[in-house]
Short mmCIF file of C-alpha atoms in Angstrom, two decimals:
data_model
loop_
_atom_site.label_atom_id
_atom_site.label_comp_id
_atom_site.label_asym_id
_atom_site.label_seq_id
_atom_site.Cartn_x
_atom_site.Cartn_y
_atom_site.Cartn_z
CA MET L 917 32.00 -9.57 21.84
CA TYR L 918 30.07 -7.02 19.65
CA ALA L 919 30.21 -9.45 16.71
CA CYS L 920 28.67 -12.36 18.98
CA LEU L 921 26.17 -10.17 20.02
CA TYR L 922 25.07 -9.29 16.55
CA LEU L 923 25.21 -12.86 15.59
CA ASN L 924 22.77 -13.99 18.47
CA LEU L 925 20.32 -11.19 17.50
CA PHE L 926 20.31 -12.17 13.76
CA SER L 927 20.14 -15.91 14.85
CA LEU L 928 16.75 -15.07 16.90
CA HIS L 929 15.28 -12.91 14.14
CA ASP L 930 15.92 -15.79 11.60
CA VAL L 931 14.20 -18.42 13.91
CA SER L 932 11.27 -15.93 14.32
CA MET L 933 10.97 -15.22 10.32
CA ALA L 934 11.51 -19.45 9.87
CA GLU L 935 8.49 -19.99 12.32
CA SER L 936 6.19 -17.57 10.60
CA PHE L 937 6.18 -19.34 7.18
CA LYS L 938 5.93 -22.86 8.17
CA ASP L 939 2.33 -22.67 7.84
CA PHE L 940 2.50 -21.39 4.45
CA ASP L 941 2.09 -23.74 1.53
CA GLY L 942 5.20 -25.25 -0.04
CA ASP L 943 4.65 -23.67 -3.34
CA SER L 944 3.51 -20.14 -2.13
CA THR L 945 5.13 -17.24 -3.47
CA ILE L 946 5.38 -15.69 -0.09
CA ARG L 947 7.08 -18.83 1.38
CA LYS L 948 9.78 -18.80 -1.24
CA VAL L 949 10.26 -14.94 -0.49
CA LEU L 950 10.52 -15.61 3.22
CA GLU L 951 13.08 -18.30 2.57
CA MET L 952 15.29 -16.28 0.41
CA CYS L 953 15.00 -13.47 3.10
CA CYS L 954 16.02 -15.81 6.01
CA PHE L 955 19.29 -16.98 3.75
CA MET L 956 20.29 -13.49 3.01
CA GLN L 957 19.90 -12.25 6.60
CA ASN L 958 21.89 -15.16 7.71
CA LEU L 959 24.59 -14.06 5.35
CA LEU L 960 24.33 -10.22 6.00
CA ALA L 961 24.83 -11.32 9.81
CA GLN L 962 28.20 -12.93 9.04
CA THR L 963 29.36 -10.13 6.77
CA LEU L 964 28.55 -7.59 9.87
CA ALA L 965 29.90 -10.01 12.36
CA ASP L 966 33.20 -10.15 9.94
CA PHE L 967 33.24 -6.32 9.80
CA GLU L 968 32.96 -5.81 13.49
CA MET L 969 35.85 -8.21 14.27
CA LYS L 970 38.11 -6.32 11.96
CA LEU L 971 36.99 -2.93 13.16
CA GLU L 972 37.93 -4.12 16.75
CA LYS L 973 41.49 -5.40 15.94
CA ASP L 974 42.52 -2.57 13.57
CA VAL L 975 40.78 0.13 15.15
CA LEU L 976 39.27 -0.25 18.62
CA GLU L 977 42.08 -1.85 20.27
CA PRO L 978 44.85 1.01 19.52
CA LEU L 979 42.47 3.70 19.99
CA ASN L 980 41.65 2.13 23.53
CA LYS L 981 45.33 2.26 24.46
CA LEU L 982 45.40 6.15 23.42
CA SER L 983 42.21 6.63 25.36
CA GLU L 984 43.23 4.63 28.51
CA GLU L 985 46.86 5.25 28.66
CA ASP L 986 48.25 8.24 26.83
CA LEU L 987 45.51 10.69 26.80
CA PRO L 988 44.70 10.29 30.93
CA GLU L 989 48.30 11.16 31.43
CA ILE L 990 48.45 14.25 28.89
CA LEU L 991 45.21 15.30 30.62
CA LYS L 992 46.51 14.76 34.12
CA ASN L 993 49.56 16.81 33.54
CA LYS L 994 47.35 19.78 31.94
CA ARG L 995 45.35 19.80 34.92
CA GLN L 996 48.42 19.69 37.37
CA PHE L 997 49.87 22.66 35.13
CA ALA L 998 46.99 24.87 35.41
CA LYS L 999 46.97 24.33 39.14
CA LEU L 1000 50.72 25.21 39.85
CA THR L 1001 50.26 28.09 37.48
CA THR L 1002 47.40 29.41 39.53
CA ASP L 1003 49.70 28.72 42.99
CA TRP L 1004 52.65 30.60 41.70
CA ASN L 1005 50.28 33.41 40.71
CA ASN L 1006 48.76 33.88 43.97
CA ALA L 1007 52.50 33.63 45.76
CA ARG L 1008 53.76 36.32 43.32
CA THR L 1009 50.89 38.52 44.22
CA LEU L 1010 51.52 38.32 47.99
CA CYS L 1011 55.15 39.77 47.51
CA LYS L 1012 55.77 43.40 47.09
CA PRO L 1013 55.91 44.06 43.51
CA GLU L 1014 58.31 46.92 43.92
CA LEU L 1015 61.15 44.32 45.07
CA PRO L 1016 62.60 42.83 41.97
CA LEU L 1017 63.37 39.11 42.08
CA ILE L 1018 67.01 39.61 41.45
CA PHE L 1019 67.65 40.71 44.91
CA SER L 1020 66.01 37.61 46.44
CA ARG L 1021 69.47 36.19 47.31
CA ILE L 1022 70.67 39.41 49.05
CA PHE L 1023 67.77 39.69 51.38
CA ARG L 1024 68.02 36.30 52.22
CA SER L 1025 71.64 36.58 53.41
CA GLN L 1026 70.82 39.36 55.99
CA THR L 1027 69.67 38.54 59.12
CA SER L 1028 66.01 40.13 59.44
CA THR L 1029 63.21 40.07 61.90
CA GLY L 1030 59.53 40.84 62.10
CA PRO L 1031 57.89 42.04 58.55
CA GLN L 1032 61.19 41.37 56.77
CA ALA L 1033 61.23 37.58 57.69
CA LYS L 1034 57.79 37.44 56.28
CA GLN L 1035 58.45 38.95 53.50
CA ASP L 1036 61.35 36.50 52.94
CA GLY L 1037 59.06 33.60 53.42
CA LEU L 1038 56.75 34.73 50.62
CA ARG L 1039 59.56 35.05 48.30
CA GLU L 1040 60.79 31.50 49.20
CA GLU L 1041 56.97 30.13 48.67
CA MET L 1042 57.02 32.05 45.19
CA GLU L 1043 60.49 30.53 44.34
CA GLU L 1044 59.06 26.98 45.21
CA ALA L 1045 55.95 27.34 43.22
CA TRP L 1046 57.96 28.50 40.46
CA LYS L 1047 60.13 25.44 40.49
CA ARG L 1048 57.21 22.98 40.66
CA LEU L 1049 55.51 24.99 37.70
CA GLU L 1050 58.60 24.51 35.67
CA THR L 1051 58.96 20.98 36.44
CA ILE L 1052 55.29 20.07 35.53
CA LYS L 1053 55.48 22.25 32.53
CA ASP L 1054 58.67 20.45 31.13
CA GLN L 1055 56.58 16.95 31.67
CA TYR L 1056 53.57 18.26 30.19
CA SER L 1057 55.44 19.44 27.11
CA ALA L 1058 57.15 16.02 26.74
CA ASP L 1059 53.81 14.26 26.58
CA LEU L 1060 52.74 16.71 23.92
CA TYR L 1061 55.53 15.96 21.66
CA HIS L 1062 55.21 12.48 22.03
CA PHE L 1063 51.79 12.65 21.37
CA ALA L 1064 52.57 14.77 18.00
CA THR L 1065 55.07 11.87 17.03
CA LYS L 1066 52.11 9.52 17.00
CA GLU L 1067 49.41 12.13 15.52
CA ASP L 1068 49.64 10.57 11.99
CA GLU L 1069 49.42 7.04 13.55
CA TYR L 1070 46.33 7.87 15.20
CA ALA L 1071 44.67 9.65 12.38
CA SER L 1072 45.36 6.42 10.29
CA TYR L 1073 42.97 4.64 12.67
CA PHE L 1074 40.18 6.75 11.83
CA THR L 1075 40.84 6.59 8.02
CA ARG L 1076 40.93 2.88 8.41
CA LEU L 1077 37.43 2.97 10.19
CA LEU L 1078 36.08 4.41 7.08
CA GLU L 1079 37.75 2.19 4.82
CA LEU L 1080 36.14 -0.73 6.87
CA GLN L 1081 32.74 0.82 6.78
CA ALA L 1082 32.90 1.31 2.76
CA GLU L 1083 34.04 -2.44 2.32
CA TYR L 1084 31.15 -3.68 4.51
CA HIS L 1085 28.54 -1.63 2.85
CA LYS L 1086 29.90 -2.43 -0.62
CA ALA L 1087 29.83 -5.91 0.01
CA ALA L 1088 26.43 -5.96 1.95
CA TYR L 1089 25.02 -4.02 -1.39
CA GLU L 1090 26.41 -6.30 -3.78
CA PHE L 1091 25.13 -9.02 -2.06
CA LEU L 1092 21.66 -7.33 -1.77
CA GLU L 1093 21.54 -6.31 -5.30
CA LYS L 1094 22.54 -9.68 -6.94
CA ASN L 1095 20.01 -11.61 -4.75
CA ILE L 1096 17.26 -9.14 -5.12
CA THR L 1097 17.53 -9.17 -9.05
CA GLU L 1098 17.73 -13.25 -8.99
CA LEU L 1099 14.35 -13.04 -6.81
CA LYS L 1100 12.69 -10.62 -8.95
CA GLU L 1101 13.63 -12.52 -12.11
CA SER L 1102 12.14 -15.69 -10.31
CA HIS L 1103 9.28 -14.24 -9.17
CA SER L 1104 8.51 -12.87 -12.79
CA GLN L 1105 8.82 -16.21 -14.30
CA THR L 1106 5.99 -17.46 -12.23
CA GLU L 1107 3.19 -17.79 -14.49
CA PRO L 1108 -0.18 -16.91 -13.21
CA GLN L 1109 -3.23 -19.18 -13.78
CA LEU L 1110 -5.64 -18.16 -16.74
CA GLY L 1111 -7.87 -15.64 -15.27
CA ALA L 1112 -6.41 -15.43 -11.95
CA SER L 1113 -5.89 -12.04 -10.11
CA THR L 1114 -2.11 -11.00 -10.18
CA GLY L 1115 -2.89 -8.28 -7.64
CA LYS L 1116 -5.31 -5.84 -6.06
CA VAL L 1117 -8.39 -5.72 -7.82
CA TYR L 1118 -10.81 -3.32 -6.08
CA GLY L 1119 -9.88 0.19 -6.45
CA GLU L 1120 -7.80 -0.41 -9.64
CA PRO L 1121 -8.47 0.97 -12.77
CA LEU L 1122 -10.45 -1.12 -15.24
CA LEU L 1123 -7.86 -1.16 -18.20
CA SER L 1124 -4.91 -2.19 -15.79
CA HIS L 1125 -6.85 -5.02 -14.35
CA LEU L 1126 -7.91 -6.40 -17.36
CA LYS L 1127 -4.28 -6.23 -18.67
CA SER L 1128 -2.89 -7.95 -15.56
CA CYS L 1129 -5.49 -10.92 -15.83
CA ASN L 1130 -5.66 -11.06 -19.61
CA GLN L 1131 -9.30 -10.81 -19.55
CA GLU L 1132 -12.11 -9.04 -21.25
CA ILE L 1133 -14.57 -9.02 -18.57
CA ALA L 1134 -13.42 -7.81 -14.98
CA LEU L 1135 -12.84 -10.62 -12.59
CA PRO L 1136 -15.37 -9.36 -9.78
CA ILE L 1137 -18.07 -8.70 -12.61
CA GLN L 1138 -17.44 -12.05 -14.23
CA GLU L 1139 -17.39 -13.92 -10.88
CA CYS L 1140 -20.39 -12.29 -9.40
CA VAL L 1141 -22.62 -12.66 -12.49
CA ASN L 1142 -21.72 -16.42 -12.71
CA MET L 1143 -22.89 -16.85 -8.90
CA LEU L 1144 -25.75 -14.98 -9.40
CA LEU L 1145 -26.91 -16.65 -12.69
CA ARG L 1146 -27.06 -19.78 -10.57
CA THR L 1147 -28.57 -18.80 -7.11
CA GLY L 1148 -29.85 -15.21 -7.35
CA LEU L 1149 -32.05 -14.65 -10.16
CA ARG L 1150 -35.10 -15.23 -8.03
CA GLU L 1151 -33.97 -13.66 -4.84
CA GLU L 1152 -36.21 -10.77 -3.79
CA GLY L 1153 -34.70 -7.39 -3.26
CA LEU L 1154 -31.29 -8.34 -4.96
CA PHE L 1155 -28.83 -5.35 -5.18
CA ARG L 1156 -31.58 -3.53 -3.05
CA LEU L 1157 -31.11 -5.43 0.49
CA ALA L 1158 -27.83 -5.30 2.10
CA ALA L 1159 -25.75 -8.57 3.10
CA ALA L 1160 -23.78 -9.17 6.35
CA ALA L 1161 -20.79 -6.86 6.06
CA SER L 1162 -18.34 -9.59 7.03
CA MET L 1163 -19.44 -11.89 4.33
CA VAL L 1164 -19.07 -8.86 1.54
CA LYS L 1165 -15.72 -8.03 2.77
CA LYS L 1166 -14.63 -11.39 2.54
CA LEU L 1167 -15.73 -12.06 -0.85
CA LYS L 1168 -14.16 -9.15 -1.79
CA PHE L 1169 -10.53 -10.25 -0.24
CA SER L 1170 -11.35 -13.59 -2.05
CA LEU L 1171 -11.67 -11.48 -5.47
CA ASP L 1172 -8.45 -9.74 -4.70
CA SER L 1173 -6.40 -12.92 -4.11
CA GLY L 1174 -8.01 -14.71 -6.95
CA THR L 1175 -9.12 -17.32 -5.38
CA VAL L 1176 -13.02 -17.49 -5.15
CA ASP L 1177 -14.64 -20.52 -3.96
CA GLN L 1178 -18.09 -19.95 -5.39
CA ALA L 1179 -19.75 -22.75 -3.47
CA GLU L 1180 -19.02 -20.90 -0.33
CA PHE L 1181 -20.73 -17.76 -1.64
CA ASN L 1182 -23.63 -19.03 -3.58
CA ALA L 1183 -25.92 -19.49 -0.61
CA ASP L 1184 -25.71 -15.77 -0.13
CA PRO L 1185 -26.56 -13.76 -3.25
CA HIS L 1186 -27.15 -10.76 -1.50
CA ALA L 1187 -23.29 -10.75 -0.27
CA VAL L 1188 -22.52 -11.55 -3.97
CA ALA L 1189 -24.69 -8.25 -5.29
CA GLY L 1190 -22.83 -6.29 -2.64
CA ALA L 1191 -19.43 -6.94 -3.69
CA LEU L 1192 -20.37 -6.50 -7.19
CA LYS L 1193 -21.81 -3.07 -6.41
CA SER L 1194 -18.77 -2.11 -4.22
CA TYR L 1195 -16.33 -3.11 -7.07
CA LEU L 1196 -18.27 -0.58 -9.52
CA ARG L 1197 -18.42 2.24 -6.86
CA GLU L 1198 -14.81 1.73 -6.00
CA LEU L 1199 -13.56 2.10 -9.69
CA PRO L 1200 -11.37 5.06 -9.87
CA GLU L 1201 -13.44 6.02 -12.84
CA PRO L 1202 -17.03 4.96 -13.27
CA LEU L 1203 -17.83 2.18 -15.84
CA MET L 1204 -19.65 4.80 -18.13
CA THR L 1205 -16.68 7.29 -17.83
CA PHE L 1206 -16.47 10.73 -16.67
CA GLU L 1207 -15.74 12.27 -20.36
CA LEU L 1208 -19.35 10.96 -21.61
CA TYR L 1209 -21.17 12.31 -18.00
CA ASN L 1210 -22.87 14.99 -19.97
CA ASP L 1211 -23.64 13.00 -22.84
CA TRP L 1212 -25.30 10.48 -21.00
CA PHE L 1213 -27.69 12.82 -19.59
CA LYS L 1214 -28.34 14.58 -23.01
CA ALA L 1215 -29.46 11.32 -24.70
CA ALA L 1216 -31.73 10.41 -21.66
CA GLY L 1217 -33.37 13.99 -22.22
CA GLU L 1218 -34.62 12.95 -25.43
CA LYS L 1219 -38.99 13.02 -25.15
CA GLU L 1220 -39.22 10.54 -28.17
CA LEU L 1221 -38.17 7.02 -27.40
CA GLU L 1222 -36.60 6.14 -31.01
CA ASP L 1223 -34.30 9.63 -30.43
CA LYS L 1224 -33.50 8.52 -26.95
CA LEU L 1225 -32.38 5.02 -28.14
CA GLU L 1226 -30.44 6.33 -31.06
CA LYS L 1227 -28.62 8.78 -28.99
CA LEU L 1228 -28.16 6.30 -26.03
CA ARG L 1229 -26.58 3.99 -28.88
CA ALA L 1230 -24.58 6.95 -30.01
CA VAL L 1231 -22.93 7.26 -26.71
CA LEU L 1232 -22.38 3.75 -25.97
CA GLN L 1233 -20.50 3.65 -29.26
CA LYS L 1234 -18.12 6.39 -27.77
CA LEU L 1235 -16.90 4.39 -24.89
CA PRO L 1236 -13.65 2.66 -24.72
CA SER L 1237 -14.05 -0.78 -25.82
CA GLU L 1238 -12.90 -2.05 -22.39
CA ASN L 1239 -15.86 -0.20 -20.64
CA TYR L 1240 -18.16 -1.00 -23.49
CA ASN L 1241 -17.46 -4.85 -23.20
CA ASN L 1242 -17.66 -4.81 -19.30
CA LEU L 1243 -21.14 -2.55 -19.39
CA ARG L 1244 -22.72 -4.60 -22.10
CA TYR L 1245 -21.84 -7.88 -20.10
CA LEU L 1246 -23.32 -6.16 -16.97
CA ILE L 1247 -26.47 -4.85 -18.45
CA GLN L 1248 -27.24 -8.01 -20.23
CA PHE L 1249 -27.16 -9.86 -17.11
CA LEU L 1250 -29.37 -7.01 -15.26
CA ALA L 1251 -31.68 -7.72 -18.22
CA CYS L 1252 -31.88 -11.43 -17.35
CA LEU L 1253 -32.61 -10.45 -13.90
CA SER L 1254 -35.42 -8.03 -14.48
CA GLU L 1255 -37.14 -10.93 -16.29
CA GLN L 1256 -37.85 -12.48 -13.01
CA GLN L 1257 -39.36 -9.34 -11.74
CA ALA L 1258 -42.57 -10.97 -10.59
CA VAL L 1259 -40.40 -12.85 -8.30
CA ASN L 1260 -37.67 -10.74 -7.49
CA ARG L 1261 -39.42 -7.60 -7.30
CA MET L 1262 -36.39 -6.11 -9.24
CA THR L 1263 -37.98 -4.01 -12.04
CA PRO L 1264 -35.64 -2.21 -14.60
CA SER L 1265 -36.58 1.00 -12.70
CA ASN L 1266 -35.55 -0.12 -9.33
CA ILE L 1267 -32.26 -1.98 -10.60
CA ALA L 1268 -31.39 1.43 -11.99
CA ILE L 1269 -32.37 3.37 -8.84
CA VAL L 1270 -29.94 0.88 -6.73
CA LEU L 1271 -27.02 0.55 -9.50
CA GLY L 1272 -27.21 3.98 -11.09
CA PRO L 1273 -24.97 5.50 -8.37
CA ASN L 1274 -22.33 2.81 -9.05
CA LEU L 1275 -22.22 3.27 -12.70
CA LEU L 1276 -22.12 7.03 -13.20
CA TRP L 1277 -21.14 9.96 -11.16
CA PRO L 1278 -19.15 13.41 -11.81
CA ARG L 1279 -15.54 13.85 -11.51
CA THR L 1280 -15.79 15.58 -8.25
CA GLU L 1281 -13.19 15.18 -5.07
CA GLY L 1282 -13.48 15.46 -1.32
CA GLU L 1283 -16.83 15.19 0.58
CA THR L 1284 -18.51 17.02 -2.66
CA SER L 1285 -18.24 13.71 -4.38
CA LEU L 1286 -20.38 11.79 -1.78
CA LEU L 1287 -23.28 14.21 -2.01
CA ASP L 1288 -22.86 14.33 -5.89
CA MET L 1289 -23.03 10.50 -5.89
CA ALA L 1290 -26.17 10.80 -3.88
CA SER L 1291 -27.75 13.00 -5.99
CA ALA L 1292 -26.83 10.94 -8.96
CA SER L 1293 -29.75 8.47 -7.87
CA SER L 1294 -31.91 10.91 -9.40
CA VAL L 1295 -34.72 10.52 -11.91
CA GLN L 1296 -32.11 11.83 -14.72
CA VAL L 1297 -29.94 8.60 -13.71
CA VAL L 1298 -32.88 6.51 -13.79
CA THR L 1299 -33.77 7.53 -17.05
CA ILE L 1300 -30.27 6.41 -18.48
CA ILE L 1301 -29.65 3.26 -16.77
CA GLU L 1302 -33.41 1.77 -16.91
CA PRO L 1303 -34.00 1.93 -21.09
CA LEU L 1304 -30.35 0.39 -21.11
CA ILE L 1305 -31.80 -2.41 -19.31
CA GLN L 1306 -35.33 -2.54 -21.08
CA TYR L 1307 -33.79 -2.20 -24.36
CA SER L 1308 -30.63 -4.20 -24.23
CA LYS L 1309 -31.53 -6.33 -27.34
CA THR L 1310 -31.54 -3.06 -29.41
CA LEU L 1311 -28.72 -1.30 -27.65
CA PHE L 1312 -26.53 -4.21 -27.77
CA PRO L 1313 -27.57 -6.13 -31.08
CA GLU L 1314 -24.02 -8.12 -30.88
CA GLY L 1315 -25.17 -9.70 -27.94
CA THR L 1316 -28.57 -11.33 -29.25
CA SER L 1317 -28.95 -14.60 -30.96
CA ASN L 1318 -30.26 -14.17 -34.52
CA ASN L 1319 -31.94 -17.89 -34.12
CA LYS L 1320 -35.01 -17.53 -32.41
CA ASP L 1321 -35.56 -21.35 -31.88
CA SER L 1322 -32.27 -21.57 -29.95
CA VAL L 1323 -31.36 -20.41 -26.26
CA ILE L 1324 -27.71 -19.00 -25.49
CA ILE L 1325 -26.69 -19.89 -21.95
CA TYR L 1326 -23.66 -17.76 -21.02
CA GLY L 1327 -22.51 -17.58 -24.46
CA LYS L 1328 -22.82 -20.78 -25.66
CA PRO L 1329 -25.80 -22.11 -28.23
CA LYS L 1330 -28.16 -24.78 -27.06
CA ALA L 1331 -30.84 -26.49 -28.55
CA PRO L 1332 -34.39 -25.65 -27.40
CA VAL L 1333 -35.53 -27.94 -24.19
CA ALA L 1334 -39.00 -28.78 -23.93
CA PRO L 1335 -40.12 -27.74 -20.44
CA SER L 1336 -41.51 -31.16 -19.68
CA SER L 1337 -38.34 -33.09 -20.67
CA GLN L 1338 -35.99 -31.75 -18.24
CA ALA L 1339 -36.06 -31.71 -14.41
CA GLY L 1340 -34.99 -28.57 -12.37
CA ILE L 1341 -36.13 -26.16 -15.28
CA LEU L 1342 -36.01 -22.53 -14.47
CA PRO L 1343 -39.05 -20.66 -15.16
CA THR L 1344 -37.18 -17.95 -17.44
CA PRO L 1345 -33.92 -18.37 -19.25
CA LEU L 1346 -30.63 -17.15 -18.49
CA PRO L 1347 -28.84 -14.55 -20.40
CA ARG L 1348 -28.96 -14.89 -23.95
CA SER L 1349 -25.30 -13.99 -24.70
CA PHE L 1350 -22.05 -12.69 -23.32
CA PRO L 1351 -19.22 -11.23 -24.80
CA ALA L 1352 -16.45 -12.91 -26.44
CA GLY L 1353 -13.65 -13.95 -24.18
CA VAL L 1354 -15.72 -15.05 -21.21
CA HIS L 1355 -15.17 -18.90 -19.97
CA ALA L 1356 -18.48 -20.58 -20.19
CA VAL L 1357 -19.76 -22.09 -17.17
CA PRO L 1358 -19.51 -25.94 -16.92
CA GLU L 1359 -22.96 -27.27 -18.19
CA ALA L 1360 -23.33 -29.63 -15.38
CA GLU L 1361 -23.43 -26.75 -12.87
CA LEU L 1362 -26.05 -24.87 -14.93
CA GLN L 1363 -29.57 -25.32 -14.80
CA VAL L 1364 -31.42 -25.82 -18.31
CA ALA L 1365 -32.92 -22.46 -19.65
CA THR L 1366 -36.41 -22.44 -21.43
CA LYS L 1367 -36.77 -20.67 -24.43
CA PRO L 1368 -36.70 -16.96 -23.73
CA GLN L 1369 -39.79 -15.05 -23.95
CA ALA L 1370 -39.19 -11.43 -25.67
CA LEU L 1371 -40.84 -8.63 -23.80
CA PRO L 1372 -43.19 -6.56 -25.93
CA SER L 1373 -41.59 -3.23 -26.65
CA PRO L 1374 -43.82 -0.19 -25.59
CA PRO L 1375 -45.22 1.83 -28.30
CA ALA L 1376 -43.66 5.32 -28.50
CA SER L 1377 -46.53 7.21 -27.13
CA VAL L 1378 -46.63 5.40 -24.02
CA PRO L 1379 -44.18 6.81 -21.32
CA GLU L 1380 -40.87 5.04 -20.87
CA GLY L 1381 -40.71 2.08 -18.70
CA ALA L 1382 -44.74 2.08 -18.31
CA SER L 1383 -44.92 -1.49 -19.99
CA GLN L 1384 -42.87 -3.01 -17.43
CA ARG L 1385 -44.42 -1.48 -14.59
CA LYS L 1386 -48.08 -2.64 -16.15
CA ALA L 1387 -46.99 -6.02 -16.57
CA LEU L 1388 -45.83 -6.47 -12.88
CA GLY L 1389 -49.15 -5.81 -11.35
CA LYS L 1390 -49.34 -5.33 -7.68
CA ARG L 1391 -45.96 -4.66 -5.85
CA PRO L 1392 -46.71 -4.96 -2.00
CA LYS L 1393 -42.67 -4.64 -0.74
CA VAL L 1394 -41.84 -2.37 -3.31
CA PRO L 1395 -43.61 1.03 -3.99
CA PRO L 1396 -43.99 2.34 -7.59
CA PRO L 1397 -41.75 5.20 -8.88
CA LEU L 1398 -42.41 8.50 -7.23
CA PRO L 1399 -42.63 11.88 -8.86
CA PRO L 1400 -39.30 13.72 -9.27
CA GLN L 1401 -39.57 15.76 -6.53
CA GLN L 1402 -40.02 13.04 -4.05
CA LEU L 1403 -37.90 10.44 -5.65
CA THR L 1404 -34.97 11.46 -3.75
CA LYS L 1405 -36.32 11.23 -0.40
CA ALA L 1406 -37.27 7.60 -1.18
CA LEU L 1407 -34.15 6.26 -2.45
CA PRO L 1408 -33.16 2.71 -1.15
CA SER L 1409 -30.58 3.08 1.61
CA SER L 1410 -28.30 0.17 -0.31
CA ALA L 1411 -27.68 2.39 -3.34
CA GLU L 1412 -24.19 3.11 -1.94
#
């Protein structure tokens, strides 16, 4: 009965599990795992049913006979023996204790009346109680002796119970171990697609993510920059204006799964920018590292421009190669974005304000880290990120083309194109180069870029960032940078 019950329960469980993976693709990993789980659960149910049947035959049936026949009789006689013992003690108490029991026959033969007759009656009751007590005592003792002869047999039933349990668990363990090993080997042999994510991306250390996907540039950075290059360069307030939280969440989960449909998100560059900021913010260690936190501020504190650039270049050389490649890739894109500042209103200063807290923060824990990240968007962090964007050609010389007559679109050299020879020309170029190992975007998906116009470098006597701000002119929607004592209050709300 128990075995049938277990089989029915497992059958219902397997039907429910089988229904759950019908909607998955036939080649999906989760469907294969669920199918294997159904197979294993069926065999485990059969193993359990066999165990229950053996248990019922070898252990439960003999013990049921003991519990339903032998033990009730023993317990019945035990209770009767206790009752008759009490009756005999009560009868003995009523008799005079000074009259010995050995003279009972003499008193019974004599004719007596009154108190003597009553005393004789009590003695007779005491003798009758004793006889009944002796009878039940003999019967109770016989039952105990009979049980003692079967004591070893009954003990063997419990030993058999443990043996059956050990056999069941051993068989189940060996079966599970074998099939789980095969399942892991089959899963590990599945080759991931080139560039596809092999696990969680957001919140993972940069180095482990790069190793898992076998790339030099983090997947969220590469994908988001790709999409923003196509549709986001001329978007006003990029990285400053917040997008719909649902769209950002959807893109983040898409990046985590490694299946990003760029056409779906190209229409919302603010969501793409939000997903990129979120990835940088959720890194366990900032892209510019905890170790170099103080070095960045020391370099940015230099008064002379040449000294500042030299110090920044020295700190960049201290970065791990993974962090350096991804920072270079990102900064080159931000430099390209700032070239469209007349349209998108995102100057190097504004970009530094909204992205600075996501690139560099101190090593702290708990709620204090939130306050420190907010304070990190101060003038000091702006003075670090802003020159990185303004002087990206100088600070990242390996990312600049030596041929001034050619344009590098996403790392691939192109011959210069006359503005009137192609339709759909962007007024400013795409990034001039990106690190090696990054997949180039198909030419059909990119618009042709014109020859880049190099921004003039400000003289050393001019305050840092002044040339960019002067060239911008009026900015009705973005106020000019405030003095240091007022900047903290005026920080954009999207700098999280």
